[in-house]
């Protein structure tokens, strides 16, 4: 009887937390796997090789063994891949003959002499074109002295000579590109001593405690571009057209300089295909680790896959400490935590908000307009990228900066008294309709871009305007200019006028974030992605756009990622109803074709409706993650992550959250 009783209790417990059935989806409605998708017209797949060795493959030089290279080329040929030349790519871009299906650009970085000895004979046998991009300083190194290869002395014979490069050029198969003259090294990029790609960052001088200015950075890059361009033209008689970024890392400023010097293709190491519109920021697959044919083939056929985006949203305030030793310990905890989670992405706070009131008085990077609490964002973002292997998005406010008190704030109309003032129950926001506000916020974003390497920007949820905002002078002038009038009471009393006013404000906020995006990309580079938080209510009740000036369709159209705040308790939903509420939220997004592939749902890891903002039970959070997955969601995460207290519990959420965990991998 005792055993039966225990079994009964177990069955009741299981029933209480049983999984709801996975919604049925007809086979015809199920999306194709990425490897089953047709090759997109006009797209090219670039492969990034380095050294080629006969016997052993030294990954110091990203080497591939000759036998494996031969097998890889054979696999490409037998599976319909067609190597194309730079001439073919540029002709297609300029309206000439289209690229063949499965077009491939073969590239070889660094200028190893193995290209002349081993690669060129194979290319000749196939009749295939390729790109060889040497580093000028290694090309010109004296024959009797070693080359400084990232701090390692390497025999000069490992790299091509000028005579070999000319012979390679004269083969007619090989385009000689540029891999900088002498920027293929890491340099100190912050006060903590982190070494980052010298072509992509402003250098930090520990002697003066100062960063390189934007002007000095541009002058340094321009001098290098001119040096390698002149040297290659001197050797081959032809101006180089292909630029290859060391370590695959670019910046917007450097890209502009490369473009001004006549380069028509610039290549990174961002994985994926390149279109004719993205030739100056071309993607490539890095071939390293000497892959066998099976691994090489898997790499090729999965190029169109979009991995699951799994996110931890991190407060940098949790890392900061005035005691440097404690700060270092905190950073170590965070990096280990993120590495152990095995996720893809961290949304990392770039501003300080220790009071938790949403007003940004300090930043974690050097800038022109607010005090810097600590020069910390650069360091933490780089450590997370290099040690934990994640992409980092800079989480930034849009309007809630505590800038000069003379700058106008968002003003709310009191519908009862008719008076206007700042809404004390809402973020204290600067008015986006004021040109000086937009200029100063834009400069803050530029300064962020100039002082850190990051993959994307997450626009905070402070970019909102209620149905009684903004009624400041600049806002009213904008409404008049748009033909809406400036009588807010009259506008609100007319459903059509209210709709037009709401749409104007929604689009205005989107346009402002796009302006900020442009300023970031101009400095940091075009690869910077965008994400923006959206409240749940404008998704579930589209008419509530009037209360937020947020619109799901606008977001899906404008940003790389839309980030709904999928937080049941924050919306007053009872725990018993949370599963169905989440399912409804997903269903509304899924009504838009392809929307789930551009949406990352953020769950809550704390209950802000309790007095102490108590943590959500990790098992409950894990259940919510399962609910999202049952409804077809691939991209999700949570906020906040408390790495000090292991909240949520790593062992509970990792099997569900991680995109490198069973049963996914």
XYZ file of C-alpha atoms in Angstrom:
665
model
C 0.000 0.000 0.000
C 2.849 2.338 0.820
C 4.357 1.835 -2.658
C 0.965 2.331 -4.310
C 0.484 5.512 -2.326
C 3.860 6.843 -3.408
C 3.089 6.020 -7.031
C -0.224 7.831 -6.759
C 1.472 10.900 -5.349
C 4.049 10.770 -8.137
C 1.353 10.497 -10.789
C -0.530 13.441 -9.330
C 2.677 15.483 -9.250
C 3.463 14.614 -12.848
C -0.067 15.475 -13.922
C 0.216 18.837 -12.212
C 3.294 19.800 -14.235
C 2.583 17.765 -17.362
C 3.441 19.249 -20.673
C 0.679 20.548 -22.838
C 0.525 18.849 -26.224
C 2.683 20.304 -28.929
C 0.424 22.159 -31.387
C -0.037 20.220 -34.623
C 1.390 21.709 -37.783
C 0.586 20.262 -41.175
C 3.647 18.984 -43.078
C 3.001 21.429 -45.921
C 3.171 24.300 -43.429
C 6.405 23.203 -41.806
C 9.433 25.257 -42.844
C 12.183 23.677 -44.895
C 15.483 23.012 -43.199
C 18.133 25.515 -44.240
C 20.094 22.861 -46.112
C 16.986 22.090 -48.179
C 16.475 25.687 -49.308
C 17.293 26.583 -52.919
C 20.435 28.605 -53.563
C 19.427 32.297 -53.572
C 19.980 33.957 -56.971
C 22.969 36.277 -57.175
C 24.535 35.047 -53.936
C 28.166 34.009 -53.539
C 29.765 31.816 -50.887
C 33.311 32.875 -50.000
C 35.708 30.423 -48.359
C 38.618 31.687 -46.243
C 41.714 29.491 -46.402
C 45.145 30.261 -44.998
C 48.194 27.988 -45.102
C 48.387 24.573 -46.802
C 50.792 21.879 -45.560
C 51.554 18.402 -46.838
C 52.067 16.430 -43.636
C 50.773 18.167 -40.507
C 48.268 20.982 -40.222
C 49.406 23.635 -37.753
C 46.345 25.561 -36.607
C 48.617 28.450 -35.600
C 48.443 29.217 -39.305
C 44.871 27.873 -39.850
C 46.503 25.204 -42.009
C 44.753 22.630 -44.179
C 46.579 19.543 -45.385
C 47.072 19.309 -49.125
C 45.235 15.989 -49.335
C 42.205 17.454 -47.568
C 42.254 20.532 -49.815
C 42.191 18.273 -52.885
C 39.245 16.326 -51.453
C 37.417 19.539 -50.592
C 37.836 20.868 -54.118
C 36.637 17.541 -55.512
C 33.579 17.665 -53.250
C 32.773 21.208 -54.406
C 32.997 20.173 -58.052
C 30.956 16.991 -57.657
C 28.212 18.819 -55.755
C 27.720 21.592 -58.275
C 29.639 24.434 -56.618
C 31.235 26.754 -59.153
C 34.231 28.920 -58.219
C 33.964 32.372 -59.772
C 36.408 35.201 -60.324
C 36.330 38.737 -59.019
C 35.667 39.867 -62.606
C 32.547 37.681 -62.754
C 31.279 38.995 -59.412
C 31.776 42.630 -60.350
C 30.244 42.090 -63.778
C 27.136 40.556 -62.201
C 26.903 43.454 -59.782
C 27.134 45.925 -62.658
C 24.335 44.347 -64.681
C 26.343 41.821 -66.681
C 26.014 38.048 -66.756
C 24.417 36.564 -63.668
C 26.476 34.443 -61.328
C 26.013 30.687 -61.715
C 24.127 28.780 -59.014
C 26.291 27.836 -56.043
C 28.894 30.464 -56.895
C 32.005 30.188 -54.706
C 34.844 32.653 -54.174
C 38.033 30.909 -53.038
C 40.215 33.179 -50.904
C 43.601 32.610 -49.251
C 44.764 34.997 -46.536
C 48.185 36.123 -45.291
C 50.265 35.359 -48.409
C 51.801 32.011 -47.423
C 54.343 30.599 -49.871
C 52.386 27.341 -49.846
C 49.948 29.055 -52.185
C 52.595 29.118 -54.930
C 53.909 25.655 -54.120
C 50.728 23.688 -53.441
C 47.551 25.652 -54.157
C 48.287 27.202 -57.540
C 49.021 23.833 -59.251
C 45.655 22.519 -58.013
C 43.856 25.649 -59.221
C 45.480 25.240 -62.631
C 44.359 21.615 -62.791
C 40.767 22.661 -62.126
C 40.941 25.929 -64.042
C 39.528 27.676 -60.984
C 40.069 31.320 -59.999
C 40.981 32.470 -56.495
C 42.050 35.472 -54.407
C 45.379 35.691 -52.580
C 45.672 38.507 -50.025
C 49.172 39.028 -48.567
C 50.196 41.271 -45.674
C 52.549 43.954 -46.972
C 54.968 43.935 -44.031
C 55.399 40.158 -44.292
C 55.786 40.381 -48.057
C 58.555 42.973 -47.674
C 60.330 41.324 -44.733
C 64.075 40.785 -45.334
C 64.874 37.260 -46.476
C 67.351 36.707 -43.633
C 65.054 37.803 -40.788
C 61.990 36.105 -39.289
C 58.503 37.517 -39.748
C 56.669 38.722 -36.646
C 53.494 36.658 -36.975
C 51.267 37.913 -34.183
C 54.186 37.899 -31.749
C 55.588 34.584 -32.994
C 58.805 34.653 -35.063
C 58.217 32.694 -38.273
C 60.779 31.919 -41.005
C 60.576 34.400 -43.862
C 60.362 31.505 -46.325
C 56.863 30.711 -45.071
C 55.554 33.773 -46.970
C 55.632 34.655 -50.670
C 58.256 36.985 -52.043
C 57.528 39.829 -54.448
C 58.806 37.673 -57.349
C 56.510 34.797 -56.375
C 53.572 37.168 -56.052
C 54.200 38.510 -59.555
C 54.345 34.966 -60.962
C 51.079 34.120 -59.213
C 49.473 37.246 -60.662
C 50.682 36.337 -64.161
C 48.993 32.935 -63.925
C 45.765 34.699 -64.896
C 43.793 32.750 -62.299
C 44.563 34.700 -59.152
C 43.352 38.114 -58.026
C 45.855 39.733 -55.688
C 44.023 41.404 -52.818
C 45.184 43.408 -49.817
C 45.348 42.160 -46.225
C 46.663 45.515 -44.910
C 50.288 46.595 -44.993
C 50.941 46.246 -41.294
C 47.695 45.972 -39.328
C 47.611 42.211 -38.861
C 48.185 42.264 -35.122
C 46.343 42.832 -31.875
C 46.794 46.053 -29.934
C 45.756 47.337 -26.527
C 42.215 48.658 -26.813
C 41.225 49.520 -23.236
C 42.790 50.424 -19.876
C 42.568 46.807 -18.704
C 44.952 45.672 -21.442
C 42.616 43.680 -23.695
C 44.216 43.114 -27.099
C 41.884 43.593 -30.067
C 42.308 43.758 -33.882
C 44.328 46.901 -34.583
C 42.483 47.703 -37.819
C 39.097 47.779 -36.107
C 39.637 49.663 -32.839
C 40.919 52.920 -31.441
C 44.162 52.155 -29.627
C 44.601 52.898 -25.919
C 47.886 54.416 -24.771
C 48.706 53.233 -21.231
C 51.382 55.930 -20.919
C 48.954 58.815 -21.381
C 45.770 57.016 -20.366
C 44.151 58.276 -23.559
C 42.413 56.647 -26.495
C 43.336 57.313 -30.077
C 41.015 59.984 -31.464
C 38.741 59.238 -34.396
C 40.899 61.578 -36.489
C 44.121 59.790 -35.520
C 42.509 56.394 -36.104
C 41.382 57.369 -39.583
C 44.820 58.762 -40.414
C 46.482 55.525 -39.274
C 44.139 53.360 -41.341
C 44.393 55.618 -44.398
C 48.186 55.499 -44.314
C 48.161 51.707 -44.192
C 45.613 51.390 -47.017
C 47.676 53.666 -49.234
C 50.872 51.756 -48.409
C 49.562 48.292 -49.304
C 47.698 49.580 -52.353
C 50.837 51.244 -53.706
C 53.021 48.213 -52.963
C 50.743 45.700 -54.687
C 50.319 47.943 -57.699
C 54.106 48.326 -57.850
C 54.565 44.544 -57.931
C 51.709 43.504 -60.225
C 51.051 46.652 -62.231
C 47.385 46.460 -61.228
C 45.535 48.296 -58.477
C 44.062 45.799 -55.982
C 40.270 45.582 -55.849
C 39.732 43.170 -52.943
C 40.331 44.076 -49.313
C 40.514 41.359 -46.663
C 40.160 42.353 -43.001
C 42.660 40.847 -40.528
C 40.816 38.540 -38.139
C 37.709 39.308 -40.218
C 37.074 42.429 -38.117
C 36.087 45.704 -39.761
C 34.909 49.133 -38.700
C 32.633 51.567 -40.482
C 35.273 54.291 -40.524
C 37.922 51.979 -41.985
C 35.474 50.597 -44.519
C 34.820 54.104 -45.793
C 38.573 54.662 -46.237
C 38.953 51.366 -48.105
C 36.078 52.347 -50.390
C 37.642 55.762 -51.058
C 40.827 54.006 -52.173
C 39.115 52.090 -54.948
C 38.412 48.712 -53.367
C 35.239 47.144 -54.703
C 35.035 44.076 -52.463
C 35.867 43.879 -48.758
C 35.735 40.565 -46.907
C 35.148 39.729 -43.251
C 34.812 36.417 -41.435
C 31.112 36.763 -40.743
C 29.515 33.476 -41.684
C 26.987 33.434 -44.526
C 26.351 34.202 -48.174
C 26.988 37.580 -49.769
C 24.704 39.371 -52.184
C 25.643 41.928 -54.800
C 24.492 44.609 -52.361
C 26.909 43.504 -49.634
C 30.177 43.163 -51.540
C 31.883 45.809 -49.410
C 31.064 43.776 -46.329
C 31.363 40.297 -47.728
C 30.812 37.203 -45.617
C 33.096 34.179 -45.581
C 33.315 30.740 -44.024
C 36.595 30.218 -42.213
C 38.176 26.863 -43.067
C 40.285 25.962 -40.054
C 41.033 22.892 -37.978
C 41.925 20.930 -41.146
C 38.381 19.569 -41.660
C 37.880 16.203 -43.302
C 35.435 15.948 -46.180
C 32.435 15.104 -43.985
C 32.965 18.138 -41.739
C 33.736 20.370 -44.713
C 30.559 19.257 -46.497
C 28.442 19.872 -43.401
C 29.913 23.371 -43.191
C 28.964 24.093 -46.786
C 25.391 22.804 -46.814
C 24.501 24.507 -43.535
C 25.585 27.986 -44.622
C 22.002 29.253 -44.817
C 21.102 28.017 -41.346
C 20.159 30.626 -38.779
C 21.175 29.205 -35.393
C 18.826 29.497 -32.471
C 19.343 32.773 -30.650
C 19.430 32.046 -26.940
C 19.897 35.095 -24.776
C 20.850 36.083 -21.254
C 20.113 39.740 -20.529
C 22.829 41.042 -18.174
C 23.040 44.144 -15.978
C 26.583 45.511 -16.046
C 25.735 47.091 -12.696
C 26.051 43.549 -11.276
C 29.674 43.428 -12.504
C 30.824 46.892 -11.487
C 32.515 47.385 -8.126
C 34.642 50.286 -6.930
C 37.136 47.694 -5.660
C 39.138 46.535 -8.714
C 39.774 43.088 -7.229
C 36.086 42.518 -6.589
C 35.250 43.798 -10.081
C 37.681 41.275 -11.567
C 36.111 38.511 -9.498
C 32.634 39.557 -10.637
C 33.703 39.551 -14.264
C 35.205 36.097 -13.878
C 31.947 34.809 -12.416
C 29.933 36.298 -15.264
C 32.165 34.947 -18.028
C 32.200 31.463 -16.507
C 28.433 31.566 -16.051
C 27.789 32.535 -19.669
C 30.275 29.950 -20.921
C 28.538 27.287 -18.816
C 25.093 28.301 -20.090
C 26.242 27.533 -23.665
C 24.045 30.212 -25.196
C 24.549 32.355 -28.288
C 23.990 35.931 -27.182
C 24.237 38.356 -24.290
C 22.247 41.584 -24.169
C 24.728 43.623 -22.102
C 23.867 46.862 -20.342
C 26.112 49.692 -21.565
C 24.748 52.307 -19.165
C 24.606 52.590 -15.384
C 21.336 52.483 -13.460
C 22.285 51.552 -9.897
C 19.157 53.230 -8.507
C 16.934 51.181 -10.792
C 14.725 54.143 -11.725
C 15.466 53.992 -15.449
C 17.125 57.411 -15.582
C 20.590 57.151 -17.117
C 23.036 59.449 -15.354
C 26.278 57.576 -16.107
C 27.635 55.342 -18.846
C 30.127 52.493 -18.992
C 32.152 53.911 -21.870
C 33.942 57.219 -22.675
C 31.555 59.756 -24.180
C 30.980 63.448 -24.723
C 27.872 64.078 -22.652
C 27.552 62.023 -19.444
C 29.911 60.969 -16.656
C 31.557 57.574 -17.077
C 31.005 55.348 -14.075
C 33.769 53.035 -15.303
C 35.402 52.216 -18.633
C 33.915 48.757 -18.483
C 31.679 47.926 -21.433
C 34.569 47.378 -23.858
C 36.319 44.990 -21.497
C 33.284 42.921 -20.542
C 31.966 42.706 -24.105
C 35.345 41.521 -25.372
C 35.777 38.971 -22.577
C 32.315 37.557 -23.208
C 33.027 37.270 -26.916
C 36.492 35.735 -26.708
C 36.188 33.623 -23.547
C 32.504 32.669 -23.511
C 32.024 32.596 -27.282
C 28.861 34.694 -27.454
C 27.669 37.631 -29.491
C 27.200 40.780 -27.448
C 24.459 43.320 -28.087
C 24.895 46.697 -26.405
C 21.708 47.345 -24.443
C 21.070 51.079 -24.654
C 18.285 53.500 -23.723
C 16.775 55.606 -26.466
C 15.390 58.622 -24.598
C 15.950 58.302 -20.834
C 19.329 60.056 -20.614
C 19.769 62.631 -17.847
C 21.318 65.279 -20.071
C 21.313 69.067 -19.654
C 18.187 70.104 -17.681
C 17.581 72.789 -20.305
C 16.851 70.126 -22.898
C 13.118 69.421 -23.277
C 11.599 66.306 -21.741
C 8.573 64.353 -22.916
C 5.501 66.191 -21.603
C 2.155 64.571 -20.795
C -1.272 66.205 -21.033
C -3.457 65.695 -17.967
C -6.899 64.915 -19.449
C -8.681 66.016 -16.257
C -7.040 69.353 -15.532
C -5.754 70.183 -19.009
C -2.350 70.928 -17.492
C 0.830 69.401 -18.882
C 3.978 68.097 -17.215
C 6.384 65.195 -16.911
C 4.698 61.886 -16.066
C 6.151 60.752 -12.742
C 4.942 57.190 -13.294
C 6.873 56.773 -16.533
C 10.513 56.922 -17.655
C 11.824 60.501 -17.535
C 12.516 60.831 -21.258
C 14.037 63.484 -23.452
C 11.788 64.700 -26.228
C 12.794 63.024 -29.500
C 11.266 65.933 -31.416
C 14.035 68.308 -30.350
C 17.026 68.509 -32.743
C 19.567 69.118 -29.986
C 18.308 66.094 -28.072
C 18.696 63.931 -31.155
C 22.193 65.296 -31.802
C 23.482 64.628 -28.299
C 21.967 61.150 -28.069
C 23.384 60.383 -31.507
C 26.845 61.407 -30.317
C 26.519 59.103 -27.301
C 25.800 56.216 -29.655
C 28.754 57.207 -31.846
C 31.019 57.215 -28.795
C 29.830 53.746 -27.846
C 30.617 52.532 -31.370
C 34.070 54.094 -31.228
C 35.039 52.463 -27.945
C 33.927 48.841 -28.228
C 33.409 45.941 -30.592
C 29.912 44.469 -30.414
C 27.536 42.549 -32.643
C 24.371 44.561 -32.195
C 22.319 47.201 -30.407
C 19.294 46.432 -28.249
C 17.046 49.492 -28.003
C 15.502 49.675 -24.543
C 11.756 49.834 -23.867
C 11.984 53.532 -22.941
C 11.249 54.393 -26.587
C 7.540 54.940 -26.055
C 4.951 57.720 -26.028
C 1.558 57.379 -24.376
C -1.766 58.544 -25.787
C -1.264 61.809 -23.854
C 2.360 62.388 -24.935
C 4.333 64.280 -26.185
C 2.725 67.722 -25.919
C 5.887 69.795 -25.612
C 6.530 72.700 -28.010
C 8.835 70.716 -30.309
C 6.351 67.867 -30.495
C 3.441 70.178 -31.278
C 5.476 71.810 -34.038
C 6.194 68.371 -35.518
C 2.500 67.493 -35.476
C 1.627 70.731 -37.247
C 4.296 70.116 -39.866
C 2.835 66.655 -40.469
C -0.635 68.123 -41.035
C -2.049 66.703 -37.808
C -2.674 70.001 -36.034
C -1.613 70.694 -32.459
C -4.890 70.487 -30.520
C -4.324 67.199 -28.668
C -7.796 67.187 -27.123
C -9.346 67.512 -30.575
C -7.037 64.852 -31.978
C -7.957 62.410 -29.218
C -11.674 62.991 -29.690
C -11.532 62.029 -33.391
C -10.799 58.283 -33.947
C -9.264 58.901 -37.375
C -7.082 61.744 -36.136
C -6.050 59.713 -33.092
C -5.028 56.824 -35.340
C -3.003 59.136 -37.604
C -1.338 60.764 -34.585
C -0.499 57.375 -33.092
C 0.992 56.107 -36.346
C 3.029 59.293 -36.722
C 4.543 58.877 -33.256
C 5.229 55.169 -33.729
C 7.036 55.793 -36.982
C 8.869 58.785 -35.535
C 10.382 56.647 -32.782
C 11.317 53.946 -35.294
C 12.940 56.547 -37.539
C 14.900 57.945 -34.605
C 16.269 54.512 -33.695
C 17.179 54.029 -37.363
C 19.059 57.323 -37.237
C 20.959 56.053 -34.194
C 21.645 52.779 -36.006
C 23.129 54.658 -38.954
C 25.418 56.613 -36.650
C 26.619 53.424 -34.973
C 27.189 51.603 -38.251
C 29.092 54.548 -39.714
C 31.653 54.138 -36.924
C 31.485 50.454 -35.991
C 30.475 48.896 -39.310
C 27.464 47.730 -41.324
C 27.393 44.305 -39.651
C 25.949 45.762 -36.433
C 22.492 44.225 -35.941
C 19.481 45.824 -34.304
C 16.948 44.604 -31.771
C 14.229 46.514 -29.964
C 12.117 45.660 -26.955
C 8.365 45.814 -27.421
C 5.713 45.525 -24.729
C 3.325 42.583 -24.949
C 0.129 44.610 -25.063
C 0.705 46.230 -28.488
C 1.094 42.694 -29.833
C -1.921 41.150 -28.144
C -4.140 44.223 -28.536
C -2.971 46.201 -31.587
C -5.279 49.077 -30.680
C -3.096 49.662 -27.605
C -0.451 51.056 -29.943
C -1.981 54.398 -28.904
C -0.748 53.840 -25.334
C 2.823 53.003 -26.305
C 3.544 54.240 -29.852
C 4.808 50.725 -30.565
C 3.649 48.581 -33.463
C 4.682 44.979 -34.092
C 4.618 45.256 -37.882
C 6.797 48.380 -37.766
C 9.287 46.532 -35.591
C 9.402 43.441 -37.802
C 9.989 45.622 -40.840
C 12.635 47.838 -39.270
C 14.849 45.749 -36.985
C 16.865 42.584 -37.373
C 15.267 41.305 -34.182
C 12.051 42.216 -32.414
C 12.228 41.418 -28.702
C 8.772 41.056 -27.103
C 8.744 41.305 -23.321
C 7.084 37.939 -22.763
C 6.654 38.532 -19.050
C 3.361 37.202 -17.694
C 3.614 38.439 -14.117
C 4.657 41.921 -15.235
C 1.407 42.041 -17.214
C -0.642 40.906 -14.207
C -1.253 37.397 -15.534
C -1.826 34.705 -12.914
C 0.526 31.735 -12.882
C -2.296 29.346 -13.823
C -2.920 31.408 -16.971
C 0.705 32.068 -17.925
C 1.026 29.143 -20.354
C -1.991 30.158 -22.395
C -0.970 33.820 -22.265
C 2.467 32.988 -23.673
C 0.881 30.781 -26.334
C -1.413 33.631 -27.370
C 1.531 36.022 -27.582
C 3.446 33.648 -29.828
C 0.384 32.958 -31.971
C -0.124 36.657 -32.642
C 3.476 37.069 -33.775
C 3.306 33.864 -35.839
C 0.364 35.212 -37.872
C 2.965 37.244 -39.805
C 4.833 35.017 -42.274
C 8.407 34.464 -41.158
C 8.019 36.646 -38.071
C 9.129 33.981 -35.604
C 12.506 33.863 -37.341
C 13.011 37.571 -36.594
C 11.678 37.558 -33.033
C 13.446 36.750 -29.768
C 11.082 36.405 -26.807
C 12.342 37.687 -23.438
C 10.971 35.956 -20.359
C 11.173 37.413 -16.861
C 13.478 35.912 -14.256
C 12.189 38.211 -11.494
C 8.722 39.150 -10.340
C 8.723 42.937 -10.182
C 5.234 42.930 -8.698
C 6.528 41.520 -5.398
C 8.012 43.800 -2.783
C 11.517 42.415 -3.055
C 11.401 41.693 -6.779
C 11.709 38.020 -5.931
C 13.326 35.598 -8.403
C 11.034 33.467 -10.521
C 11.317 29.807 -9.611
C 13.814 28.315 -12.074
C 11.573 25.336 -12.814
C 8.727 27.684 -13.680
C 11.002 29.725 -15.948
C 12.137 26.499 -17.603
C 8.505 25.538 -18.135
C 7.818 28.878 -19.830
C 10.763 28.203 -22.123
C 9.181 24.878 -23.033
C 5.858 26.573 -23.713
C 7.587 28.892 -26.156
C 9.246 25.930 -27.868
C 5.978 23.971 -28.055
C 4.557 26.933 -29.947
C 7.350 26.980 -32.523
C 9.677 29.569 -30.955
C 13.384 29.041 -31.632
C 14.760 32.315 -30.316
C 14.275 33.266 -26.672
C 16.012 34.332 -23.468
C 15.409 35.911 -20.099
C 16.071 39.008 -17.988
C 17.838 39.486 -15.669
C 20.664 37.018 -15.152
C 22.027 37.070 -11.592
C 25.350 35.283 -11.880
C 26.144 35.975 -8.207
C 23.205 33.910 -6.972
C 22.953 31.365 -9.818
C 19.538 32.718 -10.668
C 18.014 31.214 -12.663
C 19.596 27.926 -11.630
C 22.071 26.865 -14.300
C 21.358 23.162 -14.044
C 17.621 23.746 -14.389
C 17.453 26.106 -17.366
C 20.538 25.087 -19.344
C 19.111 21.884 -20.859
C 16.239 23.921 -22.293
C 17.903 27.252 -22.993
C 21.228 26.167 -24.426
C 21.550 25.759 -28.182
C 24.424 23.321 -27.685
C 22.595 20.968 -25.350
C 20.668 17.746 -25.801
C 18.390 17.152 -27.607
C 19.361 20.016 -29.944
C 22.948 18.856 -30.360
